PDB file of C-alpha atoms in Angstrom:
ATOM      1  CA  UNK A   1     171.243  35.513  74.933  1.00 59.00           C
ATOM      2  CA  UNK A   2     173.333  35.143  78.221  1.00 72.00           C
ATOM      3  CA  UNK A   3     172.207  36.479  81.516  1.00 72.00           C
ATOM      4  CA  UNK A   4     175.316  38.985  81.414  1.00 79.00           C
ATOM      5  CA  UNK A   5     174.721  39.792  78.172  1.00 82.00           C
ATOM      6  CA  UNK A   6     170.814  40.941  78.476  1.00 76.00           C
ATOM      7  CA  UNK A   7     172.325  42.565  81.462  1.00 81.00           C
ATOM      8  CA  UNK A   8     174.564  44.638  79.577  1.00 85.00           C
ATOM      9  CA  UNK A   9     172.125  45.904  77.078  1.00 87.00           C
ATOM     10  CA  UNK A  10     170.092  47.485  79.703  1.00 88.00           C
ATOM     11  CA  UNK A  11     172.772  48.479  81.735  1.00 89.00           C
ATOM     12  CA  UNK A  12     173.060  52.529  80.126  1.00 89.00           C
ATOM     13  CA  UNK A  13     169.007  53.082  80.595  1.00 87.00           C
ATOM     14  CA  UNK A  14     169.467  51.452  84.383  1.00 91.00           C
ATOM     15  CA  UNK A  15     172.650  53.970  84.874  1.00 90.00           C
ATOM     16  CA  UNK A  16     170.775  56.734  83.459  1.00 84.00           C
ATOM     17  CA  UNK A  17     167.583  56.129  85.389  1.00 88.00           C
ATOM     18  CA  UNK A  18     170.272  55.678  88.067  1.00 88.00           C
ATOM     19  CA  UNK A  19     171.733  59.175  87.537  1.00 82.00           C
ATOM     20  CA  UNK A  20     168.435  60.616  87.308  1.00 77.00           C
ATOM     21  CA  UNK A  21     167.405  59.397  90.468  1.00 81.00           C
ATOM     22  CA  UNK A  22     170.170  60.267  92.653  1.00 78.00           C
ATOM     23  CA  UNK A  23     171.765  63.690  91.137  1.00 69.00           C
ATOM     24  CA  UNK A  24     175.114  62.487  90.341  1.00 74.00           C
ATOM     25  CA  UNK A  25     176.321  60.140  88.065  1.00 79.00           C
ATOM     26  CA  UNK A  26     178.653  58.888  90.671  1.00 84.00           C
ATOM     27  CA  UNK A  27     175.930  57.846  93.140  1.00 84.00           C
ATOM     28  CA  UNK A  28     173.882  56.327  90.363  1.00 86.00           C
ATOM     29  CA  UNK A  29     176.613  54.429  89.776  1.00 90.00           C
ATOM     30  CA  UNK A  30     177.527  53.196  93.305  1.00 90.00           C
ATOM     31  CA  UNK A  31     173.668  51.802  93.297  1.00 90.00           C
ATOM     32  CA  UNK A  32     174.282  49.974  89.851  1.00 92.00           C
ATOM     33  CA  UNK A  33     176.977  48.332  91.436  1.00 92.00           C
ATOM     34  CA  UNK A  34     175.482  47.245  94.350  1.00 91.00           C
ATOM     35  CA  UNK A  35     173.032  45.804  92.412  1.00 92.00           C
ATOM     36  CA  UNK A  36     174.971  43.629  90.335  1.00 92.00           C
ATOM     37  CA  UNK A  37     177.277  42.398  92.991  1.00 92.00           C
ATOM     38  CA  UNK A  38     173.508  41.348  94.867  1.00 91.00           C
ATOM     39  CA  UNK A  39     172.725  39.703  91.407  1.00 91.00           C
ATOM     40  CA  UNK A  40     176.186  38.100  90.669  1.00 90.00           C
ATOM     41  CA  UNK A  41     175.935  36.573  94.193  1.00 92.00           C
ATOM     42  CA  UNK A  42     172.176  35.380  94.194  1.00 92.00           C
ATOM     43  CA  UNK A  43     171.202  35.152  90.077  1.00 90.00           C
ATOM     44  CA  UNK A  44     167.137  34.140  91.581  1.00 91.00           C
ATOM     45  CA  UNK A  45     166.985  37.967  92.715  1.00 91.00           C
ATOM     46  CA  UNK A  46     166.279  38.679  89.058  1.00 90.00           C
ATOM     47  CA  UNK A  47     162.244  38.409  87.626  1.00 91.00           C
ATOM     48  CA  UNK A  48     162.383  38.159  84.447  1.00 89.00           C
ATOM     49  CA  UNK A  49     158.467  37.187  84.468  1.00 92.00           C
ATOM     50  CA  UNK A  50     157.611  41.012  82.730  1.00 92.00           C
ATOM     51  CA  UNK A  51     161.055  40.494  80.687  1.00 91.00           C
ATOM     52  CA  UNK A  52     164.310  41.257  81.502  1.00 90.00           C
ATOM     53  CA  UNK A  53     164.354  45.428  81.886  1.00 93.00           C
ATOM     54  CA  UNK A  54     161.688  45.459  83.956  1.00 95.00           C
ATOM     55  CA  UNK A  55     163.358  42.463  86.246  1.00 94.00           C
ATOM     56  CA  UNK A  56     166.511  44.597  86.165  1.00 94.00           C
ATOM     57  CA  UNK A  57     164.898  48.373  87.338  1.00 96.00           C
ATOM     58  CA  UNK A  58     162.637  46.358  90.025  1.00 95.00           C
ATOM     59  CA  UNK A  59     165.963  44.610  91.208  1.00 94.00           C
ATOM     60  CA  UNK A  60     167.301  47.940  91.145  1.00 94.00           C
ATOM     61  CA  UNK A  61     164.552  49.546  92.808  1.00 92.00           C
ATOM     62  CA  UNK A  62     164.845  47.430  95.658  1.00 91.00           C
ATOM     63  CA  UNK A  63     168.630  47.920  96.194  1.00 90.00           C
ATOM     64  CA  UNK A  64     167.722  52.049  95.932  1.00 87.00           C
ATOM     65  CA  UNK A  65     165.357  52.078  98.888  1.00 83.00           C
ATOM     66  CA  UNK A  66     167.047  49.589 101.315  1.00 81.00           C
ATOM     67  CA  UNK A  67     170.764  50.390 100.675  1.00 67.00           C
ATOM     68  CA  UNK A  68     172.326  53.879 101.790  1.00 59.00           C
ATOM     69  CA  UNK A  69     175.944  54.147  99.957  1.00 52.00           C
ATOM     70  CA  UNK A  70     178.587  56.668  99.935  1.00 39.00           C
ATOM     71  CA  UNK A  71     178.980  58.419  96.673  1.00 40.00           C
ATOM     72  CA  UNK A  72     182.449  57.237  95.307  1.00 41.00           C
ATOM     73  CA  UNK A  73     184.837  59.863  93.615  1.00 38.00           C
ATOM     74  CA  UNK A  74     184.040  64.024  93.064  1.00 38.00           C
ATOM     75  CA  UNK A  75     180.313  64.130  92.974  1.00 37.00           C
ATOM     76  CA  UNK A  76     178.742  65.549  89.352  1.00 37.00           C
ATOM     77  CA  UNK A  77     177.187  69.447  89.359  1.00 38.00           C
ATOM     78  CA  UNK A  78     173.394  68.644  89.628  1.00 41.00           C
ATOM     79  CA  UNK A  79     171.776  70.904  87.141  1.00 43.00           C
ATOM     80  CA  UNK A  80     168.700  73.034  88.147  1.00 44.00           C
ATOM     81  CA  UNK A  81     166.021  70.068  86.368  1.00 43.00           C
ATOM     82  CA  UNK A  82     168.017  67.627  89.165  1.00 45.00           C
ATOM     83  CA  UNK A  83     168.226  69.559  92.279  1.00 46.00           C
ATOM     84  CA  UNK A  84     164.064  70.042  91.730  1.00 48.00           C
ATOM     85  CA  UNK A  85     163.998  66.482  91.453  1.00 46.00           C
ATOM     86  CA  UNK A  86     166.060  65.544  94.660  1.00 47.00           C
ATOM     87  CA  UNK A  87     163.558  67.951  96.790  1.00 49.00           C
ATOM     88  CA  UNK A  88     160.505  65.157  95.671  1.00 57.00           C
ATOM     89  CA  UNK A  89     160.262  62.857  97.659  1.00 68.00           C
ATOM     90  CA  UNK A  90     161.664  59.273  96.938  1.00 81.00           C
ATOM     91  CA  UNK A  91     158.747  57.490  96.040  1.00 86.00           C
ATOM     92  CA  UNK A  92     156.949  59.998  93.991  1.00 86.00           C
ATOM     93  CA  UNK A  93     160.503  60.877  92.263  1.00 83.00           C
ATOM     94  CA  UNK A  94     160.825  56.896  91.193  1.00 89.00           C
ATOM     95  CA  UNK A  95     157.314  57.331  89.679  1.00 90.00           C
ATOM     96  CA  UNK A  96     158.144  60.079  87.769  1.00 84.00           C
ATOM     97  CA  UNK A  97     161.540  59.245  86.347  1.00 85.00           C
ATOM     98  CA  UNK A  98     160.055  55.457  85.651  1.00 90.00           C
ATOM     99  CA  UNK A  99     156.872  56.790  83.426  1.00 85.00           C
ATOM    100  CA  UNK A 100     158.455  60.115  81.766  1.00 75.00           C
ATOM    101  CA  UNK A 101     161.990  59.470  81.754  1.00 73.00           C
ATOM    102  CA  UNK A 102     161.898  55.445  80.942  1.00 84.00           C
ATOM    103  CA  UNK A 103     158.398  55.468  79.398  1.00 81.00           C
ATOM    104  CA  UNK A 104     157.374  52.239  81.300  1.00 91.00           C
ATOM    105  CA  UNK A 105     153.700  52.177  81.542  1.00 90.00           C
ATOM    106  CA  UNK A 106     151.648  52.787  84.555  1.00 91.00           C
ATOM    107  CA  UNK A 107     150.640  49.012  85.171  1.00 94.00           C
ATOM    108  CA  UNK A 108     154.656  47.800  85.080  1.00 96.00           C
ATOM    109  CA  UNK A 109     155.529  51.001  87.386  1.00 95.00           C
ATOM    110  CA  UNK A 110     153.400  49.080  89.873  1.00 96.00           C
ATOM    111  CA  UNK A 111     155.344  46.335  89.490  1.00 97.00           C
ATOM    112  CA  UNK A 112     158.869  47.901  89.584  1.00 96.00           C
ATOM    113  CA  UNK A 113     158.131  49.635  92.818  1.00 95.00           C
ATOM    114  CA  UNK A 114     155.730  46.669  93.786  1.00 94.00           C
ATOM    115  CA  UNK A 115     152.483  49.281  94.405  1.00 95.00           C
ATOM    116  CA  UNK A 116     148.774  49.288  93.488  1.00 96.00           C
ATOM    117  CA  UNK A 117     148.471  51.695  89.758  1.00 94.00           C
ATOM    118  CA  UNK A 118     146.078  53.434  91.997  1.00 93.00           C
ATOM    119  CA  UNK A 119     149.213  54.622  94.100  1.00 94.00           C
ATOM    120  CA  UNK A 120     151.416  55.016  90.978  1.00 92.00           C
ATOM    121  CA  UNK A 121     148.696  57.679  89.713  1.00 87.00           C
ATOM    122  CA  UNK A 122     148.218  59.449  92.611  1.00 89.00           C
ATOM    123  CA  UNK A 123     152.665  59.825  93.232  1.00 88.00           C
ATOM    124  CA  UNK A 124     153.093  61.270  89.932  1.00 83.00           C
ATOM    125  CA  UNK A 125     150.483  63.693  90.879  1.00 79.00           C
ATOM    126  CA  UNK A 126     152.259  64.407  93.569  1.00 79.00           C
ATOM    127  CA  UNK A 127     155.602  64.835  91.561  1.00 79.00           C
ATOM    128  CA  UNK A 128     153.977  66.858  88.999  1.00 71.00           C
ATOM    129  CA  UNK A 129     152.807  69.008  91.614  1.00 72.00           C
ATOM    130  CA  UNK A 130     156.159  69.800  93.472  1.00 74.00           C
ATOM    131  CA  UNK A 131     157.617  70.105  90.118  1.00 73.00           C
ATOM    132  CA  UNK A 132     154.698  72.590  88.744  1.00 68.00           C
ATOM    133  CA  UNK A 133     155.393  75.195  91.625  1.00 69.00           C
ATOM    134  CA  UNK A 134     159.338  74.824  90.133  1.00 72.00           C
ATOM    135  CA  UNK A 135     158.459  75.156  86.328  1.00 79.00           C
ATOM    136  CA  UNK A 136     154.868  76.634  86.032  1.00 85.00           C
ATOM    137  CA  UNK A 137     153.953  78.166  82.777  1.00 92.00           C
ATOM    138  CA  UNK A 138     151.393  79.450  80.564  1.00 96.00           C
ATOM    139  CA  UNK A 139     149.300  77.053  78.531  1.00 97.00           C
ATOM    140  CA  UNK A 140     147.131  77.539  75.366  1.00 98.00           C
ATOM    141  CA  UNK A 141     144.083  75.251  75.494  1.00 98.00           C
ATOM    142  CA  UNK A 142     143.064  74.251  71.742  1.00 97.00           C
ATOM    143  CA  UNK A 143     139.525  72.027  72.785  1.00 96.00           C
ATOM    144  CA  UNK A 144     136.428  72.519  70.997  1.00 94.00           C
ATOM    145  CA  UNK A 145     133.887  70.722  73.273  1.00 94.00           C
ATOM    146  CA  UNK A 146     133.635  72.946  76.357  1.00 95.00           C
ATOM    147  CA  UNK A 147     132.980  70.088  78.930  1.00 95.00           C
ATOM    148  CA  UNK A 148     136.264  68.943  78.539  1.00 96.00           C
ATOM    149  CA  UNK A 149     137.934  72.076  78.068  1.00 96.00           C
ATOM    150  CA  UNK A 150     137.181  73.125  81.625  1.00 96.00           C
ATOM    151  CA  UNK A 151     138.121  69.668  82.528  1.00 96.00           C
ATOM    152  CA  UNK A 152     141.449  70.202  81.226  1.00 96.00           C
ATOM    153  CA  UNK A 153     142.011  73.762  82.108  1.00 97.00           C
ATOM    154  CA  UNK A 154     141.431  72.740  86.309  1.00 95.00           C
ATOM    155  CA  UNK A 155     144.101  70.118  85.932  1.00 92.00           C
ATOM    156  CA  UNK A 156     146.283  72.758  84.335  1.00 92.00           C
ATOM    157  CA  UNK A 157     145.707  74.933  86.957  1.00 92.00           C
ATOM    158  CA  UNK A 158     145.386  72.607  89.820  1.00 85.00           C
ATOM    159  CA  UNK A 159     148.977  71.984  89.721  1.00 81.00           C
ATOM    160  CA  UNK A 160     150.206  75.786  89.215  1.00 85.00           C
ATOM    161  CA  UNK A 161     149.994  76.314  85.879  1.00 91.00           C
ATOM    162  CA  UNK A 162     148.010  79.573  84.149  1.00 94.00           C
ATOM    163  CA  UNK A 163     145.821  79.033  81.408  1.00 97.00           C
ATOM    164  CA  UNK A 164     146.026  81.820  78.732  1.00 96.00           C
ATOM    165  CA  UNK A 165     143.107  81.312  76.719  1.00 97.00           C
ATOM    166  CA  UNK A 166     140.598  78.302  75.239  1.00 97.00           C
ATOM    167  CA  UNK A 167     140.805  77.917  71.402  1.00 97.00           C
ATOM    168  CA  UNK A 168     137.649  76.410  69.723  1.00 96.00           C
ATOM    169  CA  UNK A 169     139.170  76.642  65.811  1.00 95.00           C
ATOM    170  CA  UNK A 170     142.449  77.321  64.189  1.00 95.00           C
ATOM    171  CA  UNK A 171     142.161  80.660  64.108  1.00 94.00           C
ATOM    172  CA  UNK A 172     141.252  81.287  67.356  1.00 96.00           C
ATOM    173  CA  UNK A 173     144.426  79.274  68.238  1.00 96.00           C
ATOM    174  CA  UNK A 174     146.197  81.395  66.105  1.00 95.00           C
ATOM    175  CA  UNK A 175     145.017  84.656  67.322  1.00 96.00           C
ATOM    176  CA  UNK A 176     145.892  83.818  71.450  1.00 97.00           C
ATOM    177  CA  UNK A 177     148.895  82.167  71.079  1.00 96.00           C
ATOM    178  CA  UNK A 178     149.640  85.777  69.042  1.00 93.00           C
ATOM    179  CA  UNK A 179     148.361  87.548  71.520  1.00 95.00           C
ATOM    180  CA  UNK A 180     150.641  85.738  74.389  1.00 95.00           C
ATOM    181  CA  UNK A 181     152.517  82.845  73.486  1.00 94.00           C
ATOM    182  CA  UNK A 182     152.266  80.256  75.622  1.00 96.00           C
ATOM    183  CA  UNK A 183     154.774  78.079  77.272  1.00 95.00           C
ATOM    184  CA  UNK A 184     152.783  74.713  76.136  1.00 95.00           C
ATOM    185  CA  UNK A 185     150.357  74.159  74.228  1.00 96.00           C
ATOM    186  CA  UNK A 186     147.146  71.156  74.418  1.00 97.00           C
ATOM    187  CA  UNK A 187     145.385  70.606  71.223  1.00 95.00           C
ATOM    188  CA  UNK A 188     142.413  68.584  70.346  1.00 94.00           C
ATOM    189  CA  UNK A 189     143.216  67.395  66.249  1.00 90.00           C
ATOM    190  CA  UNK A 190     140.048  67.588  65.298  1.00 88.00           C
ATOM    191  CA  UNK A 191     138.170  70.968  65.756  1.00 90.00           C
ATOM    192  CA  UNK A 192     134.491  72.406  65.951  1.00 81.00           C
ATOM    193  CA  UNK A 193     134.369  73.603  62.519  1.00 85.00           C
ATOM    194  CA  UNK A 194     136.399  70.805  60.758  1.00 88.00           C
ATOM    195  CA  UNK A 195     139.354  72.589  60.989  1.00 89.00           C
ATOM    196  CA  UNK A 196     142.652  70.848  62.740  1.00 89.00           C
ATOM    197  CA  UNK A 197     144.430  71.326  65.548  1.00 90.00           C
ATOM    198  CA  UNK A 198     147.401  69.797  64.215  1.00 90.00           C
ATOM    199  CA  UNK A 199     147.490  72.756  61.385  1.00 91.00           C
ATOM    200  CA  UNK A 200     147.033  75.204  64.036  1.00 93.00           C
ATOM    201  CA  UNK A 201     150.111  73.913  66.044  1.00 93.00           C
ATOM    202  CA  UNK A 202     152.308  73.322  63.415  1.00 91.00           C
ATOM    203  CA  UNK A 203     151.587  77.307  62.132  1.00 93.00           C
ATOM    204  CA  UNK A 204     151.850  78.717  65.815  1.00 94.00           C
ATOM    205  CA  UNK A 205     155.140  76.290  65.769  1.00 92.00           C
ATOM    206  CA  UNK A 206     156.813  78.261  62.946  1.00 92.00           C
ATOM    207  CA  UNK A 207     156.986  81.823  65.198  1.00 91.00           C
ATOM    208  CA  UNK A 208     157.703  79.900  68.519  1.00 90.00           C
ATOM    209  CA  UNK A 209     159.209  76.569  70.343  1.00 89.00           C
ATOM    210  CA  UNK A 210     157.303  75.055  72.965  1.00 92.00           C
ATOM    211  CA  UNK A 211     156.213  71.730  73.754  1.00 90.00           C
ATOM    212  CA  UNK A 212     153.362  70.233  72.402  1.00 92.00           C
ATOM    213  CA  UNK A 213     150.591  67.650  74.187  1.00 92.00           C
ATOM    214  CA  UNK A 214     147.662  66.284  71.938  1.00 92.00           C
ATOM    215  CA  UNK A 215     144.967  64.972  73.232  1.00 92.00           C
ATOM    216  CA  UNK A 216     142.643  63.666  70.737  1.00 86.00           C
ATOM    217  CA  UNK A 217     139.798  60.414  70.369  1.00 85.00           C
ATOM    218  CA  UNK A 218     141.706  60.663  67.007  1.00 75.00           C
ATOM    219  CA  UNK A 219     145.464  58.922  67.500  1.00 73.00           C
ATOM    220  CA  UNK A 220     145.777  57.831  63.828  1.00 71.00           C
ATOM    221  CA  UNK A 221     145.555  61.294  62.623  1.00 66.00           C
ATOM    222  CA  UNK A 222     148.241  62.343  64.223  1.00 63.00           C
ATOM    223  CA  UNK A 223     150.715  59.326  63.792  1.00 59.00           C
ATOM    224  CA  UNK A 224     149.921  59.955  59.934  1.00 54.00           C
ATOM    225  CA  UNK A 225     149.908  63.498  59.840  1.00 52.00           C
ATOM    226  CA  UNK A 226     152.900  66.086  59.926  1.00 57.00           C
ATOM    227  CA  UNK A 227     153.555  66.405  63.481  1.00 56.00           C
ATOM    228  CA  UNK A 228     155.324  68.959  65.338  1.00 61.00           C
ATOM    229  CA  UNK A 229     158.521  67.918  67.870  1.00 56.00           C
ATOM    230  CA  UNK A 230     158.786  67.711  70.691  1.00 54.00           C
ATOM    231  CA  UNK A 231     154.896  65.940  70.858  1.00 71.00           C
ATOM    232  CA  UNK A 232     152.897  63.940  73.535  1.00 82.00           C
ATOM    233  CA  UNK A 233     149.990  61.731  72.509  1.00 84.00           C
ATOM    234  CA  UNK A 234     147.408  61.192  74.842  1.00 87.00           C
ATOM    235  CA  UNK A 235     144.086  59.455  73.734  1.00 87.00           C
ATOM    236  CA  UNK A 236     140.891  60.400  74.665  1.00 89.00           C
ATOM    237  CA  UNK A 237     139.262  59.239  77.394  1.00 88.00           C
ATOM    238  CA  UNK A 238     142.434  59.999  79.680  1.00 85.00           C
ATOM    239  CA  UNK A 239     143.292  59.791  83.207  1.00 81.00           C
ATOM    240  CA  UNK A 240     143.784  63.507  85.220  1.00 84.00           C
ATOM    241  CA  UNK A 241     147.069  61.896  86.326  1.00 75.00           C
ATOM    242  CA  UNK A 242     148.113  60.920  83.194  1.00 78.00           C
ATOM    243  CA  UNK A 243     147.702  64.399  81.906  1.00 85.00           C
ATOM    244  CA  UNK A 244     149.177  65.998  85.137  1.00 80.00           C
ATOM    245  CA  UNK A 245     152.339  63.553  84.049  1.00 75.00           C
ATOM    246  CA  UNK A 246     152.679  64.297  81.163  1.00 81.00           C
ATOM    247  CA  UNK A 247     152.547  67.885  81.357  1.00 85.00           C
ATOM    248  CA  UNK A 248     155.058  67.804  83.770  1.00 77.00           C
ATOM    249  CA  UNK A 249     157.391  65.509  81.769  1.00 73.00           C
ATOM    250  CA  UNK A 250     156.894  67.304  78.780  1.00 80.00           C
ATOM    251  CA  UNK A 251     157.955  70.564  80.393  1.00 82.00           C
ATOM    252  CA  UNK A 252     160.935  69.183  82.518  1.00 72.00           C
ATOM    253  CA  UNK A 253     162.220  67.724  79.563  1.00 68.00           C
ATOM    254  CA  UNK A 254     161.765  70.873  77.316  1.00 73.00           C
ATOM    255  CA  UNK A 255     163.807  72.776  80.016  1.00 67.00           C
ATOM    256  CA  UNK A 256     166.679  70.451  80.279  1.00 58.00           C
ATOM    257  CA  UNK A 257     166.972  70.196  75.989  1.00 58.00           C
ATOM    258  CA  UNK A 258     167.366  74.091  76.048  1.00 60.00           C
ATOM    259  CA  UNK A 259     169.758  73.397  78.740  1.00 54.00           C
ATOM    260  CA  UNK A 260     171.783  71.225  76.416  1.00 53.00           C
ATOM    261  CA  UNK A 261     171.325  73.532  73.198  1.00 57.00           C
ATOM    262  CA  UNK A 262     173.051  76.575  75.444  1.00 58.00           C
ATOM    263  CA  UNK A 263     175.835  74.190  76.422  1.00 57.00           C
ATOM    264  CA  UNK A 264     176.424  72.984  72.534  1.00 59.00           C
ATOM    265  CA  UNK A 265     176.733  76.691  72.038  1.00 58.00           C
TER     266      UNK A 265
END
């Protein structure tokens, strides 16, 4: 495959990355440009070492924090989702979009923005922070080993979010997320006495829509099981950042789908 044309594959993540970044499809855009004008006059500017996406977004990334443009055309509305990311700062923001939005991993975010994973971890803290105090919400904890339970329930609250209750079984799930449903839900799979959380979420899932984070030392089960959507997989043991992340993804991304389902209507 040509240069141009593994260019032009990646071309509608880059501009929606670009988009995401910026608040307007017409800035986004302007950036894009620049960047392949900077690659069509020096080709070398491109790594391709982690393949060629990753070359283009850290190619990108450098054109996006050295080059101040002037949006071209009538700006797009930013909707709510993309004014609260505009108020985070740049570097966090380009965390954030990179490992929720684009789904790189943590280790290739590094190398996009060219920063230690340490720093990666502690700016999408950061983002899921500023974010949190814009889109905080109630959370039903379904964890039956209590050490981790309160492990997860301060890094739900750290942030700004409230936990409603801790769920041991399925029907104790069943019975708080009654009681107040929640605005997102984190379920173990495999519960204190053998019942699953999986069951449990796909029941509370039949009176109520909200995004759904597993965490579980049990990944299989759920990839073979009947799994709710939208879902988030995170295996146990897990990084407090990653969690943080993902929360915050999974939430941003709920908002801006409802969003989208209000338009189509």
């Amino acid at each position: 495959m040509s240069r141009s044309q593994l260019v032009a594959e990646h071309l509608p993540l880059l501009r929606r990355y670009a988009r995401a970044l910026t608040g307007s499809q017409a800035a986004g855009d302007s950036y894009v440009g620049a960047m392949l004008e900077a690659l069509l006059q020096d080709p070398s500017l491109l790594d391709e070492s982690r393949g060629p996406r990753i070359g283009l977004f850290r190619l990108f990334t450098k054109i996006w924090n050295s080059v101040a443009l002037n949006d071209e055309g009538e700006p797009v509305p930013q909707a709510a989702s993309e004014r609260r990311l505009s108020n985070i700062t740049p570097l966090a923001r380009q965390a954030f979009l990179l490992l929720s939005l684009e789904g790189f991993s943590e280790e290739e975010v590094g190398f996009i923005l060219d920063i230690p994973v340490a720093e990666v971890r502690t700016l999408t803290d950061t983002a899921g922070r500023e974010l949190a105090a814009e889109i905080a919400t109630d959370v039903l904890i379904i964890e039956d080993v209590p050490l981790i339970a309160v492990d997860i329930e301060g890094i739900v609250e750290n942030p700004g979010h409230k936990v409603t209750g801790i769920a041991r079984t399925h029907r104790e799930a069943v019975q708080l997320a009654r009681a107040k449903p929640p605005g997102l839900i984190l379920a173990d799979i495999q519960l204190a006495d053998g019942s699953s959380g999986l069951d449990a979420v796909n029941e509370l899932l039949q009176s109520f829509q909200v995004p759904v984070i597993f965490i579980t030392a049990y990944p299989e089960r759920f990839l073979t099981g009947e799994r709710p959507e939208p879902a988030f997989l995170i295996p146990k043991p897990f990084q407090p950042a990653t969690l943080s992340a993902v929360i915050s993804q999974a939430l941003f991304f709920e908002r801006s789908a409802k969003r989208r389902e209000r338009r189509a209507g």
